[in-house]
mmCIF file of C-alpha atoms in Angstrom:
data_model
loop_
_atom_site.group_PDB
_atom_site.id
_atom_site.type_symbol
_atom_site.label_atom_id
_atom_site.label_comp_id
_atom_site.label_asym_id
_atom_site.label_seq_id
_atom_site.Cartn_x
_atom_site.Cartn_y
_atom_site.Cartn_z
ATOM 1 C CA UNK C 15 115.829 117.777 84.069
ATOM 2 C CA UNK C 16 115.636 115.061 86.561
ATOM 3 C CA UNK C 17 116.891 117.150 88.978
ATOM 4 C CA UNK C 18 114.546 120.439 88.372
ATOM 5 C CA UNK C 19 111.974 118.002 87.804
ATOM 6 C CA UNK C 20 112.336 116.188 91.091
ATOM 7 C CA UNK C 21 110.333 118.558 93.329
ATOM 8 C CA UNK C 22 108.036 120.324 91.099
ATOM 9 C CA UNK C 23 104.999 119.150 89.377
ATOM 10 C CA UNK C 24 104.819 121.700 86.889
ATOM 11 C CA UNK C 25 108.144 120.605 85.771
ATOM 12 C CA UNK C 26 107.555 116.961 85.122
ATOM 13 C CA UNK C 27 103.809 118.166 83.322
ATOM 14 C CA UNK C 28 106.255 120.099 81.259
ATOM 15 C CA UNK C 29 108.505 116.903 80.511
ATOM 16 C CA UNK C 30 105.252 114.659 79.458
ATOM 17 C CA UNK C 31 103.797 117.300 77.377
ATOM 18 C CA UNK C 32 106.895 117.925 75.509
ATOM 19 C CA UNK C 33 106.641 114.259 74.630
ATOM 20 C CA UNK C 34 109.962 113.626 76.662
ATOM 21 C CA UNK C 35 109.542 110.247 78.477
ATOM 22 C CA UNK C 36 110.077 108.415 74.962
ATOM 23 C CA UNK C 37 113.402 109.987 75.041
ATOM 24 C CA UNK C 38 113.801 109.123 78.786
ATOM 25 C CA UNK C 39 113.153 105.362 77.954
ATOM 26 C CA UNK C 40 115.472 105.626 75.142
ATOM 27 C CA UNK C 41 118.467 106.879 77.064
ATOM 28 C CA UNK C 42 117.590 104.587 79.694
ATOM 29 C CA UNK C 43 119.507 101.788 77.172
ATOM 30 C CA UNK C 44 122.181 104.502 76.234
ATOM 31 C CA UNK C 45 125.707 102.813 76.070
ATOM 32 C CA UNK C 46 127.133 105.954 78.210
ATOM 33 C CA UNK C 47 126.758 105.155 82.519
ATOM 34 C CA UNK C 48 126.385 108.429 82.884
ATOM 35 C CA UNK C 49 123.314 109.016 80.331
ATOM 36 C CA UNK C 50 121.877 105.767 81.888
ATOM 37 C CA UNK C 51 122.250 106.991 85.859
ATOM 38 C CA UNK C 52 121.060 110.721 84.294
ATOM 39 C CA UNK C 53 117.877 109.120 82.751
ATOM 40 C CA UNK C 54 117.231 107.206 85.415
ATOM 41 C CA UNK C 55 117.024 110.142 87.632
ATOM 42 C CA UNK C 56 114.373 111.300 85.464
ATOM 43 C CA UNK C 57 112.424 108.998 85.605
ATOM 44 C CA UNK C 58 112.633 108.789 89.161
ATOM 45 C CA UNK C 59 111.627 112.486 89.249
ATOM 46 C CA UNK C 60 108.446 111.820 87.031
ATOM 47 C CA UNK C 61 107.440 108.693 89.115
ATOM 48 C CA UNK C 62 106.780 110.763 91.923
ATOM 49 C CA UNK C 63 103.510 112.006 90.064
ATOM 50 C CA UNK C 64 101.042 109.515 90.665
ATOM 51 C CA UNK C 65 99.004 110.414 87.187
ATOM 52 C CA UNK C 66 101.970 110.158 85.324
ATOM 53 C CA UNK C 67 102.628 106.319 86.745
ATOM 54 C CA UNK C 68 99.235 105.530 85.942
ATOM 55 C CA UNK C 69 99.471 106.926 81.931
ATOM 56 C CA UNK C 70 102.486 108.182 80.750
ATOM 57 C CA UNK C 71 104.758 105.985 82.221
ATOM 58 C CA UNK C 72 102.768 103.174 81.883
ATOM 59 C CA UNK C 73 102.601 103.556 77.883
ATOM 60 C CA UNK C 74 105.903 104.144 77.334
ATOM 61 C CA UNK C 75 106.934 101.014 79.442
ATOM 62 C CA UNK C 76 109.452 102.699 81.078
ATOM 63 C CA UNK C 77 109.668 99.730 83.801
ATOM 64 C CA UNK C 78 111.329 96.921 81.556
ATOM 65 C CA UNK C 79 114.270 98.633 80.859
ATOM 66 C CA UNK C 80 114.525 99.774 84.683
ATOM 67 C CA UNK C 81 114.213 96.152 85.900
ATOM 68 C CA UNK C 82 116.757 95.663 83.421
ATOM 69 C CA UNK C 83 119.298 98.129 84.874
ATOM 70 C CA UNK C 84 118.995 97.066 88.284
ATOM 71 C CA UNK C 85 121.689 94.373 86.864
ATOM 72 C CA UNK C 86 123.825 97.369 85.623
ATOM 73 C CA UNK C 87 127.182 97.162 85.948
ATOM 74 C CA UNK C 88 127.588 100.770 87.055
ATOM 75 C CA UNK C 89 126.274 100.847 90.946
ATOM 76 C CA UNK C 90 124.986 104.288 90.255
ATOM 77 C CA UNK C 91 122.789 103.616 87.659
ATOM 78 C CA UNK C 92 121.426 100.532 89.625
ATOM 79 C CA UNK C 93 120.860 102.884 92.380
ATOM 80 C CA UNK C 94 118.799 105.042 90.446
ATOM 81 C CA UNK C 95 117.097 102.595 88.837
ATOM 82 C CA UNK C 96 116.157 100.725 92.270
ATOM 83 C CA UNK C 97 114.865 104.174 93.788
ATOM 84 C CA UNK C 98 112.590 104.775 90.822
ATOM 85 C CA UNK C 99 111.212 101.180 91.149
ATOM 86 C CA UNK C 100 110.414 102.279 94.929
ATOM 87 C CA UNK C 101 107.953 104.880 93.156
ATOM 88 C CA UNK C 102 106.425 102.430 90.596
ATOM 89 C CA UNK C 103 105.157 99.573 93.107
ATOM 90 C CA UNK C 104 103.894 101.892 95.512
ATOM 91 C CA UNK C 105 99.903 101.879 94.547
ATOM 92 C CA UNK C 106 98.279 98.760 92.619
ATOM 93 C CA UNK C 107 97.331 99.156 88.750
ATOM 94 C CA UNK C 108 98.883 98.679 85.762
ATOM 95 C CA UNK C 109 102.416 99.730 86.346
ATOM 96 C CA UNK C 110 102.616 97.293 89.227
ATOM 97 C CA UNK C 111 100.816 94.164 87.302
ATOM 98 C CA UNK C 112 103.518 94.714 84.681
ATOM 99 C CA UNK C 113 106.186 94.913 86.811
ATOM 100 C CA UNK C 114 105.129 91.993 88.939
ATOM 101 C CA UNK C 115 104.643 90.185 85.618
ATOM 102 C CA UNK C 116 108.138 90.715 84.576
ATOM 103 C CA UNK C 117 109.651 89.294 87.254
ATOM 104 C CA UNK C 118 109.826 92.283 89.467
ATOM 105 C CA UNK C 119 109.657 90.489 93.094
ATOM 106 C CA UNK C 120 112.336 88.393 92.472
ATOM 107 C CA UNK C 121 114.758 90.832 91.001
ATOM 108 C CA UNK C 122 113.882 92.882 94.171
ATOM 109 C CA UNK C 123 114.525 90.335 96.421
ATOM 110 C CA UNK C 124 118.352 89.552 94.549
ATOM 111 C CA UNK C 125 118.991 92.896 94.902
ATOM 112 C CA UNK C 126 118.379 93.105 98.591
ATOM 113 C CA UNK C 127 121.165 90.843 99.077
ATOM 114 C CA UNK C 128 123.740 92.867 97.970
ATOM 115 C CA UNK C 129 127.034 94.080 99.419
ATOM 116 C CA UNK C 130 126.212 97.371 98.279
ATOM 117 C CA UNK C 131 124.174 99.239 101.195
ATOM 118 C CA UNK C 132 122.410 101.329 98.940
ATOM 119 C CA UNK C 133 120.754 98.809 96.668
ATOM 120 C CA UNK C 134 119.293 97.067 99.915
ATOM 121 C CA UNK C 135 117.970 100.296 101.239
ATOM 122 C CA UNK C 136 116.304 100.793 98.280
ATOM 123 C CA UNK C 137 115.166 96.785 97.370
ATOM 124 C CA UNK C 138 114.044 96.887 100.576
ATOM 125 C CA UNK C 139 112.036 100.381 100.143
ATOM 126 C CA UNK C 140 110.450 98.728 96.905
ATOM 127 C CA UNK C 141 109.247 95.140 98.634
ATOM 128 C CA UNK C 142 107.609 97.248 101.483
ATOM 129 C CA UNK C 143 106.253 99.548 98.966
ATOM 130 C CA UNK C 144 104.808 96.519 97.309
ATOM 131 C CA UNK C 145 103.570 94.995 100.132
ATOM 132 C CA UNK C 146 101.463 98.257 101.065
ATOM 133 C CA UNK C 147 97.873 96.862 101.214
ATOM 134 C CA UNK C 148 99.048 93.834 99.142
ATOM 135 C CA UNK C 149 96.168 90.998 99.134
ATOM 136 C CA UNK C 150 97.659 87.488 100.106
ATOM 137 C CA UNK C 151 98.851 85.875 96.932
ATOM 138 C CA UNK C 152 101.557 88.590 97.174
ATOM 139 C CA UNK C 153 102.634 88.329 99.858
ATOM 140 C CA UNK C 154 102.902 85.052 99.463
ATOM 141 C CA UNK C 155 104.963 85.542 96.089
ATOM 142 C CA UNK C 156 106.833 88.273 98.057
ATOM 143 C CA UNK C 157 108.111 85.738 100.918
ATOM 144 C CA UNK C 158 109.030 82.999 98.775
ATOM 145 C CA UNK C 159 110.941 84.989 96.715
ATOM 146 C CA UNK C 160 112.320 87.467 100.198
ATOM 147 C CA UNK C 161 112.591 84.084 102.122
ATOM 148 C CA UNK C 162 112.236 84.617 105.948
ATOM 149 C CA UNK C 163 116.183 84.109 106.985
ATOM 150 C CA UNK C 164 116.631 87.060 105.111
ATOM 151 C CA UNK C 165 114.036 88.827 106.195
ATOM 152 C CA UNK C 166 115.347 88.806 109.491
ATOM 153 C CA UNK C 167 119.234 89.325 108.231
ATOM 154 C CA UNK C 168 117.573 92.375 106.938
ATOM 155 C CA UNK C 169 116.045 93.475 110.387
ATOM 156 C CA UNK C 170 119.593 92.908 111.599
ATOM 157 C CA UNK C 171 121.492 94.745 109.128
ATOM 158 C CA UNK C 172 124.594 96.703 109.745
ATOM 159 C CA UNK C 173 122.967 100.172 108.080
ATOM 160 C CA UNK C 174 119.740 101.379 110.198
ATOM 161 C CA UNK C 175 118.152 102.794 107.090
ATOM 162 C CA UNK C 176 117.652 99.060 106.094
ATOM 163 C CA UNK C 177 116.770 98.285 109.406
ATOM 164 C CA UNK C 178 113.449 100.457 109.313
ATOM 165 C CA UNK C 179 112.823 99.426 105.823
ATOM 166 C CA UNK C 180 112.797 95.414 107.149
ATOM 167 C CA UNK C 181 110.702 96.451 110.228
ATOM 168 C CA UNK C 182 108.303 97.897 108.166
ATOM 169 C CA UNK C 183 108.132 95.304 105.691
ATOM 170 C CA UNK C 184 106.483 93.010 108.751
ATOM 171 C CA UNK C 185 104.321 95.954 108.961
ATOM 172 C CA UNK C 186 103.104 95.592 106.372
ATOM 173 C CA UNK C 187 102.934 91.889 106.104
ATOM 174 C CA UNK C 188 100.515 92.070 109.477
ATOM 175 C CA UNK C 189 98.321 94.324 108.191
ATOM 176 C CA UNK C 190 94.966 93.303 107.143
ATOM 177 C CA UNK C 191 92.949 90.108 107.978
ATOM 178 C CA UNK C 192 93.501 87.702 110.308
ATOM 179 C CA UNK C 193 94.424 84.854 107.945
ATOM 180 C CA UNK C 194 97.331 87.095 107.072
ATOM 181 C CA UNK C 195 98.619 87.719 110.380
ATOM 182 C CA UNK C 196 98.765 84.226 111.026
ATOM 183 C CA UNK C 197 101.749 83.016 109.169
ATOM 184 C CA UNK C 198 103.939 85.672 110.158
ATOM 185 C CA UNK C 199 102.950 85.624 114.009
ATOM 186 C CA UNK C 200 103.654 81.883 114.009
ATOM 187 C CA UNK C 201 106.540 81.394 112.174
ATOM 188 C CA UNK C 202 108.900 79.696 114.108
ATOM 189 C CA UNK C 203 106.779 80.035 117.039
ATOM 190 C CA UNK C 204 106.687 83.675 117.458
ATOM 191 C CA UNK C 205 110.345 84.770 116.213
ATOM 192 C CA UNK C 206 108.946 87.853 114.634
ATOM 193 C CA UNK C 207 106.998 89.276 117.697
ATOM 194 C CA UNK C 208 110.495 88.073 119.284
ATOM 195 C CA UNK C 209 112.239 90.691 116.997
ATOM 196 C CA UNK C 210 109.921 93.232 117.715
ATOM 197 C CA UNK C 211 110.490 92.725 121.593
ATOM 198 C CA UNK C 212 114.060 93.497 120.871
ATOM 199 C CA UNK C 213 114.037 96.259 118.767
ATOM 200 C CA UNK C 214 111.527 98.153 121.362
ATOM 201 C CA UNK C 215 113.565 96.844 124.395
ATOM 202 C CA UNK C 216 115.665 99.415 126.299
ATOM 203 C CA UNK C 217 119.093 97.973 125.207
ATOM 204 C CA UNK C 218 118.428 98.262 121.570
ATOM 205 C CA UNK C 219 119.472 101.874 120.468
ATOM 206 C CA UNK C 220 116.859 101.713 117.869
ATOM 207 C CA UNK C 221 115.724 105.289 116.772
ATOM 208 C CA UNK C 222 112.218 106.925 117.104
ATOM 209 C CA UNK C 223 111.483 106.170 113.692
ATOM 210 C CA UNK C 224 112.311 102.185 113.780
ATOM 211 C CA UNK C 225 110.571 102.140 117.029
ATOM 212 C CA UNK C 226 107.376 103.770 115.565
ATOM 213 C CA UNK C 227 107.010 101.003 112.868
ATOM 214 C CA UNK C 228 107.698 98.128 115.003
ATOM 215 C CA UNK C 229 104.693 99.279 117.426
ATOM 216 C CA UNK C 230 103.066 99.804 114.619
ATOM 217 C CA UNK C 231 103.515 96.260 113.794
ATOM 218 C CA UNK C 232 102.643 95.285 116.957
ATOM 219 C CA UNK C 233 99.274 97.225 117.105
ATOM 220 C CA UNK C 234 98.531 95.271 113.508
ATOM 221 C CA UNK C 235 98.815 92.071 115.324
ATOM 222 C CA UNK C 236 96.461 93.177 117.871
ATOM 223 C CA UNK C 237 94.381 93.963 115.626
ATOM 224 C CA UNK C 238 94.112 90.443 114.840
ATOM 225 C CA UNK C 239 91.955 87.335 116.401
ATOM 226 C CA UNK C 240 91.941 86.356 119.784
ATOM 227 C CA UNK C 241 94.611 83.946 119.593
ATOM 228 C CA UNK C 242 96.799 86.961 118.164
ATOM 229 C CA UNK C 243 96.217 89.484 121.119
ATOM 230 C CA UNK C 244 97.075 86.790 123.500
ATOM 231 C CA UNK C 245 100.437 86.415 122.120
ATOM 232 C CA UNK C 246 101.125 90.101 122.808
ATOM 233 C CA UNK C 247 99.510 89.764 126.192
ATOM 234 C CA UNK C 248 101.872 86.903 127.375
ATOM 235 C CA UNK C 249 105.451 88.885 125.784
ATOM 236 C CA UNK C 250 107.369 91.024 127.070
ATOM 237 C CA UNK C 251 106.366 93.721 124.476
ATOM 238 C CA UNK C 252 103.623 95.449 126.928
ATOM 239 C CA UNK C 253 106.552 96.492 128.716
ATOM 240 C CA UNK C 254 108.062 98.269 125.756
ATOM 241 C CA UNK C 255 104.959 99.718 124.750
ATOM 242 C CA UNK C 256 104.330 101.675 128.039
ATOM 243 C CA UNK C 257 107.730 103.106 127.992
ATOM 244 C CA UNK C 258 106.899 104.068 124.337
ATOM 245 C CA UNK C 259 103.729 106.009 125.923
ATOM 246 C CA UNK C 260 105.861 107.383 128.073
ATOM 247 C CA UNK C 261 108.010 108.857 125.768
ATOM 248 C CA UNK C 262 107.982 112.959 125.603
ATOM 249 C CA UNK C 263 110.408 113.691 122.175
ATOM 250 C CA UNK C 264 108.057 111.642 119.866
ATOM 251 C CA UNK C 265 104.682 112.287 119.921
ATOM 252 C CA UNK C 266 103.904 109.685 116.657
ATOM 253 C CA UNK C 267 105.657 107.029 118.659
ATOM 254 C CA UNK C 268 102.913 107.710 121.627
ATOM 255 C CA UNK C 269 100.130 107.901 119.082
ATOM 256 C CA UNK C 270 101.589 104.300 117.954
ATOM 257 C CA UNK C 271 101.610 102.969 121.577
ATOM 258 C CA UNK C 272 98.069 104.246 121.946
ATOM 259 C CA UNK C 273 96.618 102.214 119.019
ATOM 260 C CA UNK C 274 98.245 98.660 120.585
ATOM 261 C CA UNK C 275 95.928 99.810 123.814
ATOM 262 C CA UNK C 276 93.284 100.102 121.134
ATOM 263 C CA UNK C 277 93.242 97.280 118.964
ATOM 264 C CA UNK C 278 93.681 94.964 122.617
ATOM 265 C CA UNK C 279 90.825 96.148 123.843
ATOM 266 C CA UNK C 280 88.551 97.021 121.385
ATOM 267 C CA UNK C 281 84.944 95.688 121.294
ATOM 268 C CA UNK C 282 82.599 96.494 118.378
ATOM 269 C CA UNK C 283 79.376 98.218 120.501
ATOM 270 C CA UNK C 284 76.845 96.156 119.345
ATOM 271 C CA UNK C 285 78.929 93.174 120.202
ATOM 272 C CA UNK C 286 76.375 90.635 122.361
ATOM 273 C CA UNK C 287 78.975 88.185 123.479
ATOM 274 C CA UNK C 288 77.807 85.635 121.242
ATOM 275 C CA UNK C 289 81.488 84.416 120.237
ATOM 276 C CA UNK C 290 82.756 84.050 123.665
ATOM 277 C CA UNK C 291 84.981 86.909 123.811
ATOM 278 C CA UNK C 292 83.789 89.084 126.282
ATOM 279 C CA UNK C 293 85.577 87.359 129.092
ATOM 280 C CA UNK C 294 88.938 87.556 126.826
ATOM 281 C CA UNK C 295 88.768 91.374 126.384
ATOM 282 C CA UNK C 296 87.585 92.288 130.019
ATOM 283 C CA UNK C 297 90.991 89.788 130.993
ATOM 284 C CA UNK C 298 92.982 91.747 128.915
ATOM 285 C CA UNK C 299 91.855 95.071 130.404
ATOM 286 C CA UNK C 300 92.234 94.348 133.950
ATOM 287 C CA UNK C 301 96.271 92.905 133.170
ATOM 288 C CA UNK C 302 96.611 96.762 131.269
ATOM 289 C CA UNK C 303 95.323 98.216 134.521
ATOM 290 C CA UNK C 304 97.594 96.341 136.424
ATOM 291 C CA UNK C 305 100.551 96.822 134.426
ATOM 292 C CA UNK C 306 99.997 100.489 134.984
ATOM 293 C CA UNK C 307 98.072 101.678 131.183
ATOM 294 C CA UNK C 308 95.292 103.066 132.687
ATOM 295 C CA UNK C 309 97.154 105.442 134.828
ATOM 296 C CA UNK C 310 99.414 106.329 132.514
ATOM 297 C CA UNK C 311 96.892 107.328 129.365
ATOM 298 C CA UNK C 312 95.024 109.185 132.300
ATOM 299 C CA UNK C 313 98.054 111.339 133.158
ATOM 300 C CA UNK C 314 98.193 111.944 129.267
ATOM 301 C CA UNK C 315 95.100 113.309 128.911
ATOM 302 C CA UNK C 316 96.427 117.039 128.680
ATOM 303 C CA UNK C 317 99.278 115.682 126.093
ATOM 304 C CA UNK C 318 100.824 118.894 123.916
ATOM 305 C CA UNK C 319 99.494 117.039 120.783
ATOM 306 C CA UNK C 320 96.052 117.029 119.347
ATOM 307 C CA UNK C 321 96.315 113.703 118.084
ATOM 308 C CA UNK C 322 97.879 111.664 120.964
ATOM 309 C CA UNK C 323 94.693 113.545 123.579
ATOM 310 C CA UNK C 324 92.064 112.084 120.772
ATOM 311 C CA UNK C 325 93.625 108.612 120.888
ATOM 312 C CA UNK C 326 94.256 109.174 124.905
ATOM 313 C CA UNK C 327 90.156 109.374 125.252
ATOM 314 C CA UNK C 328 89.643 106.820 122.612
ATOM 315 C CA UNK C 329 91.763 104.252 124.529
ATOM 316 C CA UNK C 330 90.587 105.120 128.020
ATOM 317 C CA UNK C 331 86.582 104.549 126.850
ATOM 318 C CA UNK C 332 87.734 101.280 125.095
ATOM 319 C CA UNK C 333 89.514 100.434 128.413
ATOM 320 C CA UNK C 334 86.439 101.488 130.757
ATOM 321 C CA UNK C 335 83.454 100.081 128.718
ATOM 322 C CA UNK C 336 82.877 97.096 131.009
ATOM 323 C CA UNK C 337 82.879 99.209 133.919
ATOM 324 C CA UNK C 338 79.972 100.764 132.081
ATOM 325 C CA UNK C 339 78.018 97.642 131.761
ATOM 326 C CA UNK C 340 78.592 96.342 134.836
ATOM 327 C CA UNK C 341 77.087 99.620 136.428
#
């Protein structure tokens, strides 16, 4: 049932209509390792339906036995239970609230220290999902349990998949308000940005996917305060962003890099310079021009990707706005 319903919404609907969720929950508590593992697979399949998470799965209180299975003696059960929780914590609602109230943050943080790389992957994935558009209180709770030293350990994990989830945790931590970005940027006087520089460096060997998430993390920082923007301007990461613009194989990486430039140069159309930010923006634009960003963007106006072309035009408009004002 779990395999059949994994990719078929009709199969998931059939399980729910047949009142099968109660049976799945009962099987999660079965004495047989194989039965518990199979029940976890069923739960994972059903958790792919947002409607099921908000209604049937929540009403069945499926999160409680799944959290308990994170410490199951059978590795296969642990792996499948943690994979299911990745889906259950993605969207904020009663199910996510229930998992948080039951100590889900602590359980996942503990699991991320496992010797089993699959459990580290799933737990980091779940934490990443938990942090997606999270409020400040949840971000602080997560980092209290996960801790910065361990997040850096995950960023340097032996498994590339774990590293990708860890850098996406950073990406989600710096998404949002300036007050959310501040503690991340200031941790150990810029250690996070330094790590992003390393990931994006030419000698890192990072995959395109890893780099893409790292660039979006830089972009999120660039969307912060003037102080945060200047942090980026003073770092060596700009050289890597320029190289990402020249990456021909991955259009999504080019898009991410363009967003960094847009966020560094963006100024509201209605801005009247009351906050004194215009000179700072103009200074950043001049510096970016000196580094070759404008010329590189100009060469991308006929990019093969429509998304890249659209973002390029937005970035060039942002960079040239001050030229128009001075005409």
